[in-house]
PDB file of C-alpha atoms in Angstrom:
ATOM      1  CA  MET A1219       8.860-104.159  65.809  1.00  0.00           C
ATOM      2  CA  THR A1220       6.390-102.358  63.558  1.00  0.00           C
ATOM      3  CA  LEU A1221       2.776-103.240  64.196  1.00  0.00           C
ATOM      4  CA  PRO A1222       0.448-103.675  61.204  1.00  0.00           C
ATOM      5  CA  VAL A1223      -1.929-100.833  60.393  1.00  0.00           C
ATOM      6  CA  ALA A1224      -5.418-101.605  59.086  1.00  0.00           C
ATOM      7  CA  ASP A1225      -7.060 -99.141  56.713  1.00  0.00           C
ATOM      8  CA  LEU A1226     -10.232 -98.806  54.603  1.00  0.00           C
ATOM      9  CA  ILE A1227      -9.421 -96.783  51.493  1.00  0.00           C
ATOM     10  CA  PRO A1228     -12.337 -95.307  49.483  1.00  0.00           C
ATOM     11  CA  VAL A1229     -12.260 -95.073  45.678  1.00  0.00           C
ATOM     12  CA  THR A1230     -14.765 -93.761  43.135  1.00  0.00           C
ATOM     13  CA  PHE A1231     -14.748 -95.438  39.734  1.00  0.00           C
ATOM     14  CA  VAL A1232     -15.692 -92.968  36.971  1.00  0.00           C
ATOM     15  CA  SER A1233     -17.875 -95.100  34.736  1.00  0.00           C
ATOM     16  CA  ASP A1234     -18.920 -94.750  31.137  1.00  0.00           C
ATOM     17  CA  THR A1235     -22.627 -93.823  31.153  1.00  0.00           C
ATOM     18  CA  SER A1236     -23.456 -95.780  27.982  1.00  0.00           C
ATOM     19  CA  ILE A1237     -24.782 -99.333  27.969  1.00  0.00           C
ATOM     20  CA  LEU A1238     -21.967-101.800  28.623  1.00  0.00           C
ATOM     21  CA  ALA A1239     -21.662-105.311  27.246  1.00  0.00           C
ATOM     22  CA  ASP A1240     -20.353-108.408  28.997  1.00  0.00           C
ATOM     23  CA  GLY A1241     -16.571-108.124  28.967  1.00  0.00           C
ATOM     24  CA  ASP A1242     -16.368-104.333  28.576  1.00  0.00           C
ATOM     25  CA  VAL A1243     -13.946-102.171  30.537  1.00  0.00           C
ATOM     26  CA  ILE A1244     -16.212-100.152  32.868  1.00  0.00           C
ATOM     27  CA  CYS A1245     -13.852 -97.333  33.801  1.00  0.00           C
ATOM     28  CA  ALA A1246     -10.387 -95.886  33.413  1.00  0.00           C
ATOM     29  CA  THR A1247      -7.771 -97.074  35.876  1.00  0.00           C
ATOM     30  CA  VAL A1248      -8.081 -95.350  39.271  1.00  0.00           C
ATOM     31  CA  GLU A1249      -5.574 -94.842  42.054  1.00  0.00           C
ATOM     32  CA  ILE A1250      -5.879 -96.516  45.440  1.00  0.00           C
ATOM     33  CA  PRO A1251      -3.759 -93.982  47.343  1.00  0.00           C
ATOM     34  CA  ASN A1252      -1.551 -94.959  50.279  1.00  0.00           C
ATOM     35  CA  ALA A1253      -2.266 -98.655  49.727  1.00  0.00           C
ATOM     36  CA  VAL A1254       1.242 -99.543  50.915  1.00  0.00           C
ATOM     37  CA  GLU A1255       3.235 -98.052  53.791  1.00  0.00           C
ATOM     38  CA  LEU A1256       6.560 -97.442  52.007  1.00  0.00           C
ATOM     39  CA  SER A1257       7.473 -96.539  48.434  1.00  0.00           C
ATOM     40  CA  GLY A1258       7.505 -99.754  46.399  1.00  0.00           C
ATOM     41  CA  GLY A1259       6.201-101.658  49.414  1.00  0.00           C
ATOM     42  CA  ALA A1260       3.572-104.335  49.833  1.00  0.00           C
ATOM     43  CA  SER A1261       0.358-104.712  51.811  1.00  0.00           C
ATOM     44  CA  LEU A1262      -2.351-107.315  52.344  1.00  0.00           C
ATOM     45  CA  LEU A1263      -5.756-106.744  50.748  1.00  0.00           C
ATOM     46  CA  THR A1264      -8.293-108.326  53.105  1.00  0.00           C
ATOM     47  CA  GLN A1265     -11.625-106.963  51.907  1.00  0.00           C
ATOM     48  CA  ILE A1266     -13.297-105.449  48.856  1.00  0.00           C
ATOM     49  CA  ILE A1267     -16.587-103.624  49.305  1.00  0.00           C
ATOM     50  CA  ILE A1268     -18.383-102.523  46.117  1.00  0.00           C
ATOM     51  CA  TYR A1269     -21.150 -99.922  46.361  1.00  0.00           C
ATOM     52  CA  ASP A1270     -23.461-100.019  43.341  1.00  0.00           C
ATOM     53  CA  ALA A1271     -25.599 -96.876  43.686  1.00  0.00           C
ATOM     54  CA  ASP A1272     -27.232 -97.631  40.331  1.00  0.00           C
ATOM     55  CA  ASP A1273     -28.630-100.954  41.638  1.00  0.00           C
ATOM     56  CA  GLN A1274     -27.303-102.975  38.670  1.00  0.00           C
ATOM     57  CA  GLY A1275     -25.848-105.914  40.637  1.00  0.00           C
ATOM     58  CA  VAL A1276     -23.866-107.156  37.647  1.00  0.00           C
ATOM     59  CA  ALA A1277     -20.852-109.416  38.123  1.00  0.00           C
ATOM     60  CA  LEU A1278     -17.555-107.656  37.586  1.00  0.00           C
ATOM     61  CA  ASP A1279     -13.839-108.250  37.787  1.00  0.00           C
ATOM     62  CA  VAL A1280     -11.675-105.947  39.870  1.00  0.00           C
ATOM     63  CA  VAL A1281      -8.217-105.807  38.273  1.00  0.00           C
ATOM     64  CA  PHE A1282      -5.319-104.623  40.458  1.00  0.00           C
ATOM     65  CA  LEU A1283      -2.229-103.085  38.887  1.00  0.00           C
ATOM     66  CA  ARG A1284       1.094-102.011  40.350  1.00  0.00           C
ATOM     67  CA  SER A1285       1.255 -98.942  38.086  1.00  0.00           C
ATOM     68  CA  ASN A1286      -1.204 -96.666  36.320  1.00  0.00           C
ATOM     69  CA  VAL A1287      -1.760 -98.451  32.998  1.00  0.00           C
ATOM     70  CA  SER A1288      -4.953 -98.882  31.004  1.00  0.00           C
ATOM     71  CA  LEU A1289      -6.810-102.146  30.421  1.00  0.00           C
ATOM     72  CA  GLY A1290      -8.065-100.719  27.128  1.00  0.00           C
ATOM     73  CA  THR A1291     -10.755 -98.375  25.882  1.00  0.00           C
ATOM     74  CA  VAL A1292     -13.630 -97.776  28.286  1.00  0.00           C
ATOM     75  CA  ASN A1293     -16.849 -99.430  27.021  1.00  0.00           C
ATOM     76  CA  GLY A1294     -14.797-101.820  24.892  1.00  0.00           C
ATOM     77  CA  ALA A1295     -13.157-105.191  25.392  1.00  0.00           C
ATOM     78  CA  PRO A1296      -9.859-105.177  27.320  1.00  0.00           C
ATOM     79  CA  ASN A1297      -6.958-104.589  24.967  1.00  0.00           C
ATOM     80  CA  ILE A1298      -3.908-104.303  27.193  1.00  0.00           C
ATOM     81  CA  SER A1299      -0.410-104.575  25.746  1.00  0.00           C
ATOM     82  CA  ASP A1300       1.841-107.470  26.764  1.00  0.00           C
ATOM     83  CA  ALA A1301       4.142-105.089  28.637  1.00  0.00           C
ATOM     84  CA  ASN A1302       1.248-103.457  30.515  1.00  0.00           C
ATOM     85  CA  ALA A1303      -0.331-106.848  31.309  1.00  0.00           C
ATOM     86  CA  ARG A1304       2.758-107.555  33.425  1.00  0.00           C
ATOM     87  CA  GLU A1305       1.606-104.694  35.674  1.00  0.00           C
ATOM     88  CA  ILE A1306      -1.457-106.733  36.749  1.00  0.00           C
ATOM     89  CA  ILE A1307      -0.887-108.035  40.277  1.00  0.00           C
ATOM     90  CA  GLY A1308      -4.221-109.789  40.768  1.00  0.00           C
ATOM     91  CA  THR A1309      -7.899-109.996  39.982  1.00  0.00           C
ATOM     92  CA  LYS A1310     -11.018-110.696  42.010  1.00  0.00           C
ATOM     93  CA  ARG A1311     -14.479-111.476  40.683  1.00  0.00           C
ATOM     94  CA  ILE A1312     -17.541-109.965  42.326  1.00  0.00           C
ATOM     95  CA  ALA A1313     -20.425-112.329  41.510  1.00  0.00           C
ATOM     96  CA  THR A1314     -24.058-111.275  41.211  1.00  0.00           C
ATOM     97  CA  THR A1315     -24.742-113.398  44.297  1.00  0.00           C
ATOM     98  CA  ASP A1316     -22.214-111.352  46.314  1.00  0.00           C
ATOM     99  CA  TYR A1317     -24.529-108.321  46.267  1.00  0.00           C
ATOM    100  CA  ILE A1318     -27.154-107.542  48.889  1.00  0.00           C
ATOM    101  CA  ASP A1319     -30.022-105.439  47.533  1.00  0.00           C
ATOM    102  CA  PHE A1320     -30.892-102.433  49.699  1.00  0.00           C
ATOM    103  CA  GLY A1321     -33.719-101.158  47.490  1.00  0.00           C
ATOM    104  CA  GLY A1322     -32.121 -98.408  45.390  1.00  0.00           C
ATOM    105  CA  ALA A1323     -28.545 -99.668  45.767  1.00  0.00           C
ATOM    106  CA  ARG A1324     -26.586-102.888  46.118  1.00  0.00           C
ATOM    107  CA  VAL A1325     -23.493-103.639  48.144  1.00  0.00           C
ATOM    108  CA  ALA A1326     -21.096-106.567  47.700  1.00  0.00           C
ATOM    109  CA  THR A1327     -18.419-107.584  50.178  1.00  0.00           C
ATOM    110  CA  LEU A1328     -15.654-110.002  49.290  1.00  0.00           C
ATOM    111  CA  GLU A1329     -13.104-111.276  51.777  1.00  0.00           C
ATOM    112  CA  THR A1330      -9.695-111.877  50.257  1.00  0.00           C
ATOM    113  CA  ASN A1331      -6.101-112.571  51.124  1.00  0.00           C
ATOM    114  CA  MET A1332      -4.154-110.917  48.290  1.00  0.00           C
ATOM    115  CA  ILE A1333      -0.741-109.309  48.467  1.00  0.00           C
ATOM    116  CA  LEU A1334      -0.536-105.942  46.737  1.00  0.00           C
ATOM    117  CA  LYS A1335       2.899-104.620  45.734  1.00  0.00           C
ATOM    118  CA  ALA A1336       3.480-101.126  44.377  1.00  0.00           C
ATOM    119  CA  LEU A1337       6.003-100.573  41.605  1.00  0.00           C
ATOM    120  CA  THR A1338       7.036 -97.204  43.040  1.00  0.00           C
ATOM    121  CA  GLY A1339       5.336 -94.830  45.436  1.00  0.00           C
ATOM    122  CA  GLN A1340       2.593 -95.894  47.819  1.00  0.00           C
ATOM    123  CA  SER A1341      -0.312 -96.372  45.407  1.00  0.00           C
ATOM    124  CA  ILE A1342      -1.905 -99.381  43.797  1.00  0.00           C
ATOM    125  CA  PHE A1343      -4.278 -98.988  40.851  1.00  0.00           C
ATOM    126  CA  ALA A1344      -7.535-100.711  39.896  1.00  0.00           C
ATOM    127  CA  SER A1345     -10.018-100.989  37.063  1.00  0.00           C
ATOM    128  CA  LEU A1346     -13.261-102.885  36.468  1.00  0.00           C
ATOM    129  CA  ILE A1347     -14.539-105.223  33.765  1.00  0.00           C
ATOM    130  CA  SER A1348     -18.252-106.027  33.351  1.00  0.00           C
ATOM    131  CA  ARG A1349     -19.012-109.746  33.514  1.00  0.00           C
ATOM    132  CA  GLY A1350     -22.668-110.016  32.619  1.00  0.00           C
ATOM    133  CA  GLY A1351     -25.810-108.305  31.434  1.00  0.00           C
ATOM    134  CA  THR A1352     -25.926-104.870  29.855  1.00  0.00           C
ATOM    135  CA  PRO A1353     -25.532-102.503  32.808  1.00  0.00           C
ATOM    136  CA  THR A1354     -25.731 -98.737  32.605  1.00  0.00           C
ATOM    137  CA  TYR A1355     -23.985 -96.803  35.371  1.00  0.00           C
ATOM    138  CA  THR A1356     -24.009 -93.144  36.263  1.00  0.00           C
ATOM    139  CA  ALA A1357     -20.574 -91.506  36.194  1.00  0.00           C
ATOM    140  CA  SER A1358     -19.959 -92.104  39.917  1.00  0.00           C
ATOM    141  CA  GLY A1359     -22.405 -94.955  40.534  1.00  0.00           C
ATOM    142  CA  LEU A1360     -19.673 -97.475  41.407  1.00  0.00           C
ATOM    143  CA  ARG A1361     -17.539 -96.896  44.474  1.00  0.00           C
ATOM    144  CA  ALA A1362     -15.364 -99.181  46.543  1.00  0.00           C
ATOM    145  CA  MET A1363     -13.669 -99.488  49.903  1.00  0.00           C
ATOM    146  CA  PHE A1364     -10.516-101.575  50.046  1.00  0.00           C
ATOM    147  CA  GLY A1365      -9.588-103.116  53.387  1.00  0.00           C
ATOM    148  CA  ILE A1366      -5.813-103.176  53.569  1.00  0.00           C
ATOM    149  CA  ILE A1367      -3.311-104.193  56.221  1.00  0.00           C
ATOM    150  CA  LYS A1368      -0.026-102.320  55.907  1.00  0.00           C
ATOM    151  CA  ARG A1369       3.208-103.166  57.662  1.00  0.00           C
TER     152      ARG A1369
END
């Protein structure tokens, strides 16, 4: 019997540094490496931690994909093709009220119970969509840790 393995996987989202509008894609799709134990396998996402070093605290959607496809042009509305939309395996909204303000930065933690399944390999991919305000992020101002249980 294989015992589950818990992991916290860090990711840096490379953001556009221009002013974003509500509904804009914040960053290009990034890899969450080793998110599943076996090639094409599945894991359980239990926690999302968002670190906002730019202290914006804006609501955002985290979009999970089973392959490395784009949601659309960064700093523009999502414009994903029908074929690529089928690569989306889930979304989670981080609300403004999920953030705790630590002075110069904010941190949001969201508990979840989402199955992630890779298409091939051991990676899952993610991107972000702004859901309020007109935030401006530095290039590496948004980071995340994904709590994952692998089996």
